[in-house]
Amino acid sequence: MRRMLAAMLISGFVVVACGSDETSDEERYEASRATLDEIVALLDDPSQVGTEEDVAAAIAAHATEDAVMYDTAFPAEISYEESFFNTLYAGTMDATLDVTHSWLSDDGSEGGALWLWSGTNAVGNPFEIAGISLIDFDENGKVAYELVTYPHPSEYVREAVTGAGTE
């Protein structure tokens, strides 16, 4: 009986010891919240990091090395850094992303943001489009994948960004 109890205690200790190296839901939530907050801060004041390339790199620093963004209006998986550069600065684009609301699941594995993308498009016309990002976070709270979608038809979004704009 003592041997069985000792084996159970040792087994329980091993499970506890193994589990202590893993990130708890609370830790993951806090790390993911910090990631979202830091990305929003960079979008609110991109001048804090320097050049356009520096802004995209600073945002991408909060993502995993292989993180991609998939945009439903421009269907392709693009690296996180390149996707933010294209969204804000590609060609003659001069745009901003204003996050109006963000959220996280209780365990910090998923989240999202509601935002307004606006500025001057690639041909010099003003545009303003609302959108939603759905985000997967890794166990360390870094962005692993982001899906971008809109409450508009894809053709409308493409025309707004590459053609006549929205005004």
mmCIF file with all atom_site columns, N, CA and C in Angstrom, residues 41-91:
data_model
loop_
_atom_site.group_PDB
_atom_site.id
_atom_site.type_symbol
_atom_site.label_atom_id
_atom_site.label_alt_id
_atom_site.label_comp_id
_atom_site.label_asym_id
_atom_site.label_entity_id
_atom_site.label_seq_id
_atom_site.pdbx_PDB_ins_code
_atom_site.Cartn_x
_atom_site.Cartn_y
_atom_site.Cartn_z
_atom_site.occupancy
_atom_site.B_iso_or_equiv
_atom_site.pdbx_formal_charge
_atom_site.auth_seq_id
_atom_site.auth_comp_id
_atom_site.auth_asym_id
_atom_site.auth_atom_id
_atom_site.pdbx_PDB_model_num
ATOM 1   N N  . ALA A 1 41 ? -0.844  50.363 -30.298 1.00 0.00 ? 41 ALA A N  1
ATOM 2   C CA . ALA A 1 41 ? -0.021  51.535 -30.001 1.00 0.00 ? 41 ALA A CA 1
ATOM 3   C C  . ALA A 1 41 ? 0.850   51.916 -31.202 1.00 0.00 ? 41 ALA A C  1
ATOM 4   N N  . LEU A 1 42 ? 1.402   50.921 -31.887 1.00 0.00 ? 42 LEU A N  1
ATOM 5   C CA . LEU A 1 42 ? 2.199   51.206 -33.083 1.00 0.00 ? 42 LEU A CA 1
ATOM 6   C C  . LEU A 1 42 ? 1.335   51.788 -34.193 1.00 0.00 ? 42 LEU A C  1
ATOM 7   N N  . LEU A 1 43 ? 0.122   51.277 -34.351 1.00 0.00 ? 43 LEU A N  1
ATOM 8   C CA . LEU A 1 43 ? -0.785  51.812 -35.366 1.00 0.00 ? 43 LEU A CA 1
ATOM 9   C C  . LEU A 1 43 ? -1.255  53.217 -35.010 1.00 0.00 ? 43 LEU A C  1
ATOM 10  N N  . ASP A 1 44 ? -1.441  53.494 -33.722 1.00 0.00 ? 44 ASP A N  1
ATOM 11  C CA . ASP A 1 44 ? -1.875  54.823 -33.277 1.00 0.00 ? 44 ASP A CA 1
ATOM 12  C C  . ASP A 1 44 ? -0.796  55.874 -33.489 1.00 0.00 ? 44 ASP A C  1
ATOM 13  N N  . ASP A 1 45 ? 0.464   55.486 -33.336 1.00 0.00 ? 45 ASP A N  1
ATOM 14  C CA . ASP A 1 45 ? 1.574   56.443 -33.486 1.00 0.00 ? 45 ASP A CA 1
ATOM 15  C C  . ASP A 1 45 ? 2.756   55.761 -34.161 1.00 0.00 ? 45 ASP A C  1
ATOM 16  N N  . PRO A 1 46 ? 2.659   55.559 -35.483 1.00 0.00 ? 46 PRO A N  1
ATOM 17  C CA . PRO A 1 46 ? 3.753   54.885 -36.189 1.00 0.00 ? 46 PRO A CA 1
ATOM 18  C C  . PRO A 1 46 ? 5.056   55.684 -36.197 1.00 0.00 ? 46 PRO A C  1
ATOM 19  N N  . SER A 1 47 ? 4.981   56.976 -35.954 1.00 0.00 ? 47 SER A N  1
ATOM 20  C CA . SER A 1 47 ? 6.196   57.798 -35.967 1.00 0.00 ? 47 SER A CA 1
ATOM 21  C C  . SER A 1 47 ? 7.157   57.424 -34.841 1.00 0.00 ? 47 SER A C  1
ATOM 22  N N  . GLN A 1 48 ? 6.687   56.676 -33.843 1.00 0.00 ? 48 GLN A N  1
ATOM 23  C CA . GLN A 1 48 ? 7.542   56.307 -32.720 1.00 0.00 ? 48 GLN A CA 1
ATOM 24  C C  . GLN A 1 48 ? 8.664   55.349 -33.105 1.00 0.00 ? 48 GLN A C  1
ATOM 25  N N  . VAL A 1 49 ? 8.582   54.715 -34.293 1.00 0.00 ? 49 VAL A N  1
ATOM 26  C CA . VAL A 1 49 ? 9.607   53.744 -34.669 1.00 0.00 ? 49 VAL A CA 1
ATOM 27  C C  . VAL A 1 49 ? 10.408  54.112 -35.909 1.00 0.00 ? 49 VAL A C  1
ATOM 28  N N  . GLY A 1 50 ? 10.066  55.165 -36.619 1.00 0.00 ? 50 GLY A N  1
ATOM 29  C CA . GLY A 1 50 ? 10.895  55.587 -37.741 1.00 0.00 ? 50 GLY A CA 1
ATOM 30  C C  . GLY A 1 50 ? 10.249  55.418 -39.099 1.00 0.00 ? 50 GLY A C  1
ATOM 31  N N  . THR A 1 51 ? 10.972  54.762 -40.001 1.00 0.00 ? 51 THR A N  1
ATOM 32  C CA . THR A 1 51 ? 10.545  54.649 -41.392 1.00 0.00 ? 51 THR A CA 1
ATOM 33  C C  . THR A 1 51 ? 9.348   53.717 -41.546 1.00 0.00 ? 51 THR A C  1
ATOM 34  N N  . GLU A 1 52 ? 8.771   53.732 -42.743 1.00 0.00 ? 52 GLU A N  1
ATOM 35  C CA . GLU A 1 52 ? 7.654   52.841 -43.059 1.00 0.00 ? 52 GLU A CA 1
ATOM 36  C C  . GLU A 1 52 ? 8.063   51.377 -42.879 1.00 0.00 ? 52 GLU A C  1
ATOM 37  N N  . GLU A 1 53 ? 9.257   51.039 -43.326 1.00 0.00 ? 53 GLU A N  1
ATOM 38  C CA . GLU A 1 53 ? 9.757   49.672 -43.170 1.00 0.00 ? 53 GLU A CA 1
ATOM 39  C C  . GLU A 1 53 ? 9.922   49.317 -41.699 1.00 0.00 ? 53 GLU A C  1
ATOM 40  N N  . ASP A 1 54 ? 10.375  50.299 -40.891 1.00 0.00 ? 54 ASP A N  1
ATOM 41  C CA . ASP A 1 54 ? 10.526  50.076 -39.452 1.00 0.00 ? 54 ASP A CA 1
ATOM 42  C C  . ASP A 1 54 ? 9.183   49.808 -38.776 1.00 0.00 ? 54 ASP A C  1
ATOM 43  N N  . VAL A 1 55 ? 8.136   50.519 -39.223 1.00 0.00 ? 55 VAL A N  1
ATOM 44  C CA . VAL A 1 55 ? 6.801   50.327 -38.652 1.00 0.00 ? 55 VAL A CA 1
ATOM 45  C C  . VAL A 1 55 ? 6.326   48.906 -38.921 1.00 0.00 ? 55 VAL A C  1
ATOM 46  N N  . ALA A 1 56 ? 6.425   48.463 -40.174 1.00 0.00 ? 56 ALA A N  1
ATOM 47  C CA . ALA A 1 56 ? 5.991   47.106 -40.530 1.00 0.00 ? 56 ALA A CA 1
ATOM 48  C C  . ALA A 1 56 ? 6.802   46.061 -39.760 1.00 0.00 ? 56 ALA A C  1
ATOM 49  N N  . ALA A 1 57 ? 8.094   46.280 -39.624 1.00 0.00 ? 57 ALA A N  1
ATOM 50  C CA . ALA A 1 57 ? 8.944   45.335 -38.888 1.00 0.00 ? 57 ALA A CA 1
ATOM 51  C C  . ALA A 1 57 ? 8.593   45.321 -37.401 1.00 0.00 ? 57 ALA A C  1
ATOM 52  N N  . ALA A 1 58 ? 8.290   46.480 -36.834 1.00 0.00 ? 58 ALA A N  1
ATOM 53  C CA . ALA A 1 58 ? 7.936   46.553 -35.407 1.00 0.00 ? 58 ALA A CA 1
ATOM 54  C C  . ALA A 1 58 ? 6.623   45.818 -35.142 1.00 0.00 ? 58 ALA A C  1
ATOM 55  N N  . ILE A 1 59 ? 5.667   45.946 -36.045 1.00 0.00 ? 59 ILE A N  1
ATOM 56  C CA . ILE A 1 59 ? 4.407   45.212 -35.890 1.00 0.00 ? 59 ILE A CA 1
ATOM 57  C C  . ILE A 1 59 ? 4.672   43.715 -36.019 1.00 0.00 ? 59 ILE A C  1
ATOM 58  N N  . ALA A 1 60 ? 5.452   43.337 -37.020 1.00 0.00 ? 60 ALA A N  1
ATOM 59  C CA . ALA A 1 60 ? 5.757   41.919 -37.252 1.00 0.00 ? 60 ALA A CA 1
ATOM 60  C C  . ALA A 1 60 ? 6.554   41.299 -36.108 1.00 0.00 ? 60 ALA A C  1
ATOM 61  N N  . ALA A 1 61 ? 7.246   42.103 -35.332 1.00 0.00 ? 61 ALA A N  1
ATOM 62  C CA . ALA A 1 61 ? 7.993   41.583 -34.180 1.00 0.00 ? 61 ALA A CA 1
ATOM 63  C C  . ALA A 1 61 ? 7.058   40.975 -33.140 1.00 0.00 ? 61 ALA A C  1
ATOM 64  N N  . HIS A 1 62 ? 5.776   41.273 -33.232 1.00 0.00 ? 62 HIS A N  1
ATOM 65  C CA . HIS A 1 62 ? 4.784   40.723 -32.299 1.00 0.00 ? 62 HIS A CA 1
ATOM 66  C C  . HIS A 1 62 ? 4.088   39.494 -32.871 1.00 0.00 ? 62 HIS A C  1
ATOM 67  N N  . ALA A 1 63 ? 4.667   38.945 -33.924 1.00 0.00 ? 63 ALA A N  1
ATOM 68  C CA . ALA A 1 63 ? 4.114   37.755 -34.576 1.00 0.00 ? 63 ALA A CA 1
ATOM 69  C C  . ALA A 1 63 ? 5.182   36.668 -34.627 1.00 0.00 ? 63 ALA A C  1
ATOM 70  N N  . THR A 1 64 ? 4.722   35.444 -34.827 1.00 0.00 ? 64 THR A N  1
ATOM 71  C CA . THR A 1 64 ? 5.670   34.350 -35.000 1.00 0.00 ? 64 THR A CA 1
ATOM 72  C C  . THR A 1 64 ? 6.420   34.543 -36.318 1.00 0.00 ? 64 THR A C  1
ATOM 73  N N  . GLU A 1 65 ? 7.535   33.879 -36.451 1.00 0.00 ? 65 GLU A N  1
ATOM 74  C CA . GLU A 1 65 ? 8.358   34.013 -37.651 1.00 0.00 ? 65 GLU A CA 1
ATOM 75  C C  . GLU A 1 65 ? 7.609   33.631 -38.925 1.00 0.00 ? 65 GLU A C  1
ATOM 76  N N  . ASP A 1 66 ? 6.718   32.661 -38.826 1.00 0.00 ? 66 ASP A N  1
ATOM 77  C CA . ASP A 1 66 ? 5.989   32.187 -40.010 1.00 0.00 ? 66 ASP A CA 1
ATOM 78  C C  . ASP A 1 66 ? 4.539   32.684 -40.058 1.00 0.00 ? 66 ASP A C  1
ATOM 79  N N  . ALA A 1 67 ? 4.216   33.717 -39.284 1.00 0.00 ? 67 ALA A N  1
ATOM 80  C CA . ALA A 1 67 ? 2.853   34.256 -39.263 1.00 0.00 ? 67 ALA A CA 1
ATOM 81  C C  . ALA A 1 67 ? 2.487   34.845 -40.619 1.00 0.00 ? 67 ALA A C  1
ATOM 82  N N  . VAL A 1 68 ? 1.231   34.639 -41.000 1.00 0.00 ? 68 VAL A N  1
ATOM 83  C CA . VAL A 1 68 ? 0.717   35.203 -42.249 1.00 0.00 ? 68 VAL A CA 1
ATOM 84  C C  . VAL A 1 68 ? -0.614  35.886 -41.977 1.00 0.00 ? 68 VAL A C  1
ATOM 85  N N  . MET A 1 69 ? -0.970  36.769 -42.914 1.00 0.00 ? 69 MET A N  1
ATOM 86  C CA . MET A 1 69 ? -2.267  37.408 -42.906 1.00 0.00 ? 69 MET A CA 1
ATOM 87  C C  . MET A 1 69 ? -2.969  36.988 -44.189 1.00 0.00 ? 69 MET A C  1
ATOM 88  N N  . TYR A 1 70 ? -4.239  36.655 -44.063 1.00 0.00 ? 70 TYR A N  1
ATOM 89  C CA . TYR A 1 70 ? -5.057  36.334 -45.232 1.00 0.00 ? 70 TYR A CA 1
ATOM 90  C C  . TYR A 1 70 ? -6.175  37.366 -45.301 1.00 0.00 ? 70 TYR A C  1
ATOM 91  N N  . ASP A 1 71 ? -6.226  38.098 -46.404 1.00 0.00 ? 71 ASP A N  1
ATOM 92  C CA . ASP A 1 71 ? -7.209  39.145 -46.609 1.00 0.00 ? 71 ASP A CA 1
ATOM 93  C C  . ASP A 1 71 ? -8.228  38.642 -47.620 1.00 0.00 ? 71 ASP A C  1
ATOM 94  N N  . THR A 1 72 ? -9.514  38.618 -47.249 1.00 0.00 ? 72 THR A N  1
ATOM 95  C CA . THR A 1 72 ? -10.538 38.054 -48.130 1.00 0.00 ? 72 THR A CA 1
ATOM 96  C C  . THR A 1 72 ? -10.745 38.863 -49.406 1.00 0.00 ? 72 THR A C  1
ATOM 97  N N  . ALA A 1 73 ? -10.426 40.146 -49.399 1.00 0.00 ? 73 ALA A N  1
ATOM 98  C CA . ALA A 1 73 ? -10.581 40.968 -50.605 1.00 0.00 ? 73 ALA A CA 1
ATOM 99  C C  . ALA A 1 73 ? -9.382  40.849 -51.546 1.00 0.00 ? 73 ALA A C  1
ATOM 100 N N  . PHE A 1 74 ? -8.243  40.501 -51.010 1.00 0.00 ? 74 PHE A N  1
ATOM 101 C CA . PHE A 1 74 ? -7.014  40.314 -51.788 1.00 0.00 ? 74 PHE A CA 1
ATOM 102 C C  . PHE A 1 74 ? -6.482  38.931 -51.439 1.00 0.00 ? 74 PHE A C  1
ATOM 103 N N  . PRO A 1 75 ? -7.152  37.882 -51.914 1.00 0.00 ? 75 PRO A N  1
ATOM 104 C CA . PRO A 1 75 ? -6.911  36.521 -51.403 1.00 0.00 ? 75 PRO A CA 1
ATOM 105 C C  . PRO A 1 75 ? -5.512  35.968 -51.676 1.00 0.00 ? 75 PRO A C  1
ATOM 106 N N  . ALA A 1 76 ? -4.715  36.023 -50.636 1.00 0.00 ? 76 ALA A N  1
ATOM 107 C CA . ALA A 1 76 ? -3.381  35.416 -50.640 1.00 0.00 ? 76 ALA A CA 1
ATOM 108 C C  . ALA A 1 76 ? -2.871  35.465 -49.209 1.00 0.00 ? 76 ALA A C  1
ATOM 109 N N  . GLU A 1 77 ? -2.131  34.444 -48.813 1.00 0.00 ? 77 GLU A N  1
ATOM 110 C CA . GLU A 1 77 ? -1.478  34.478 -47.509 1.00 0.00 ? 77 GLU A CA 1
ATOM 111 C C  . GLU A 1 77 ? -0.147  35.193 -47.686 1.00 0.00 ? 77 GLU A C  1
ATOM 112 N N  . ILE A 1 78 ? 0.019   36.282 -46.965 1.00 0.00 ? 78 ILE A N  1
ATOM 113 C CA . ILE A 1 78 ? 1.216   37.117 -47.088 1.00 0.00 ? 78 ILE A CA 1
ATOM 114 C C  . ILE A 1 78 ? 1.875   37.210 -45.716 1.00 0.00 ? 78 ILE A C  1
ATOM 115 N N  . SER A 1 79 ? 3.195   37.288 -45.707 1.00 0.00 ? 79 SER A N  1
ATOM 116 C CA . SER A 1 79 ? 3.901   37.402 -44.428 1.00 0.00 ? 79 SER A CA 1
ATOM 117 C C  . SER A 1 79 ? 3.347   38.587 -43.643 1.00 0.00 ? 79 SER A C  1
ATOM 118 N N  . TYR A 1 80 ? 3.416   38.479 -42.339 1.00 0.00 ? 80 TYR A N  1
ATOM 119 C CA . TYR A 1 80 ? 2.830   39.504 -41.476 1.00 0.00 ? 80 TYR A CA 1
ATOM 120 C C  . TYR A 1 80 ? 3.449   40.877 -41.737 1.00 0.00 ? 80 TYR A C  1
ATOM 121 N N  . GLU A 1 81 ? 4.751   40.917 -41.862 1.00 0.00 ? 81 GLU A N  1
ATOM 122 C CA . GLU A 1 81 ? 5.429   42.192 -42.098 1.00 0.00 ? 81 GLU A CA 1
ATOM 123 C C  . GLU A 1 81 ? 5.019   42.794 -43.434 1.00 0.00 ? 81 GLU A C  1
ATOM 124 N N  . GLU A 1 82 ? 5.050   42.001 -44.495 1.00 0.00 ? 82 GLU A N  1
ATOM 125 C CA . GLU A 1 82 ? 4.686   42.491 -45.823 1.00 0.00 ? 82 GLU A CA 1
ATOM 126 C C  . GLU A 1 82 ? 3.225   42.939 -45.866 1.00 0.00 ? 82 GLU A C  1
ATOM 127 N N  . SER A 1 83 ? 2.356   42.215 -45.195 1.00 0.00 ? 83 SER A N  1
ATOM 128 C CA . SER A 1 83 ? 0.932   42.582 -45.226 1.00 0.00 ? 83 SER A CA 1
ATOM 129 C C  . SER A 1 83 ? 0.704   43.946 -44.574 1.00 0.00 ? 83 SER A C  1
ATOM 130 N N  . PHE A 1 84 ? 1.369   44.234 -43.471 1.00 0.00 ? 84 PHE A N  1
ATOM 131 C CA . PHE A 1 84 ? 1.192   45.545 -42.849 1.00 0.00 ? 84 PHE A CA 1
ATOM 132 C C  . PHE A 1 84 ? 1.841   46.645 -43.681 1.00 0.00 ? 84 PHE A C  1
ATOM 133 N N  . PHE A 1 85 ? 2.980   46.362 -44.286 1.00 0.00 ? 85 PHE A N  1
ATOM 134 C CA . PHE A 1 85 ? 3.586   47.363 -45.160 1.00 0.00 ? 85 PHE A CA 1
ATOM 135 C C  . PHE A 1 85 ? 2.634   47.682 -46.313 1.00 0.00 ? 85 PHE A C  1
ATOM 136 N N  . ASN A 1 86 ? 2.081   46.652 -46.956 1.00 0.00 ? 86 ASN A N  1
ATOM 137 C CA . ASN A 1 86 ? 1.162   46.860 -48.080 1.00 0.00 ? 86 ASN A CA 1
ATOM 138 C C  . ASN A 1 86 ? -0.092  47.609 -47.646 1.00 0.00 ? 86 ASN A C  1
ATOM 139 N N  . THR A 1 87 ? -0.613  47.277 -46.486 1.00 0.00 ? 87 THR A N  1
ATOM 140 C CA . THR A 1 87 ? -1.838  47.906 -45.980 1.00 0.00 ? 87 THR A CA 1
ATOM 141 C C  . THR A 1 87 ? -1.653  49.396 -45.731 1.00 0.00 ? 87 THR A C  1
ATOM 142 N N  . LEU A 1 88 ? -0.496  49.769 -45.233 1.00 0.00 ? 88 LEU A N  1
ATOM 143 C CA . LEU A 1 88 ? -0.270  51.158 -44.845 1.00 0.00 ? 88 LEU A CA 1
ATOM 144 C C  . LEU A 1 88 ? 0.459   52.001 -45.891 1.00 0.00 ? 88 LEU A C  1
ATOM 145 N N  . TYR A 1 89 ? 1.366   51.379 -46.668 1.00 0.00 ? 89 TYR A N  1
ATOM 146 C CA . TYR A 1 89 ? 2.274   52.204 -47.467 1.00 0.00 ? 89 TYR A CA 1
ATOM 147 C C  . TYR A 1 89 ? 2.505   51.773 -48.913 1.00 0.00 ? 89 TYR A C  1
ATOM 148 N N  . ALA A 1 90 ? 2.066   50.620 -49.349 1.00 0.00 ? 90 ALA A N  1
ATOM 149 C CA . ALA A 1 90 ? 2.435   50.102 -50.677 1.00 0.00 ? 90 ALA A CA 1
ATOM 150 C C  . ALA A 1 90 ? 2.153   51.116 -51.781 1.00 0.00 ? 90 ALA A C  1
ATOM 151 N N  . GLY A 1 91 ? 3.071   51.177 -52.733 1.00 0.00 ? 91 GLY A N  1
ATOM 152 C CA . GLY A 1 91 ? 2.918   52.133 -53.834 1.00 0.00 ? 91 GLY A CA 1
ATOM 153 C C  . GLY A 1 91 ? 2.873   53.542 -53.284 1.00 0.00 ? 91 GLY A C  1
#
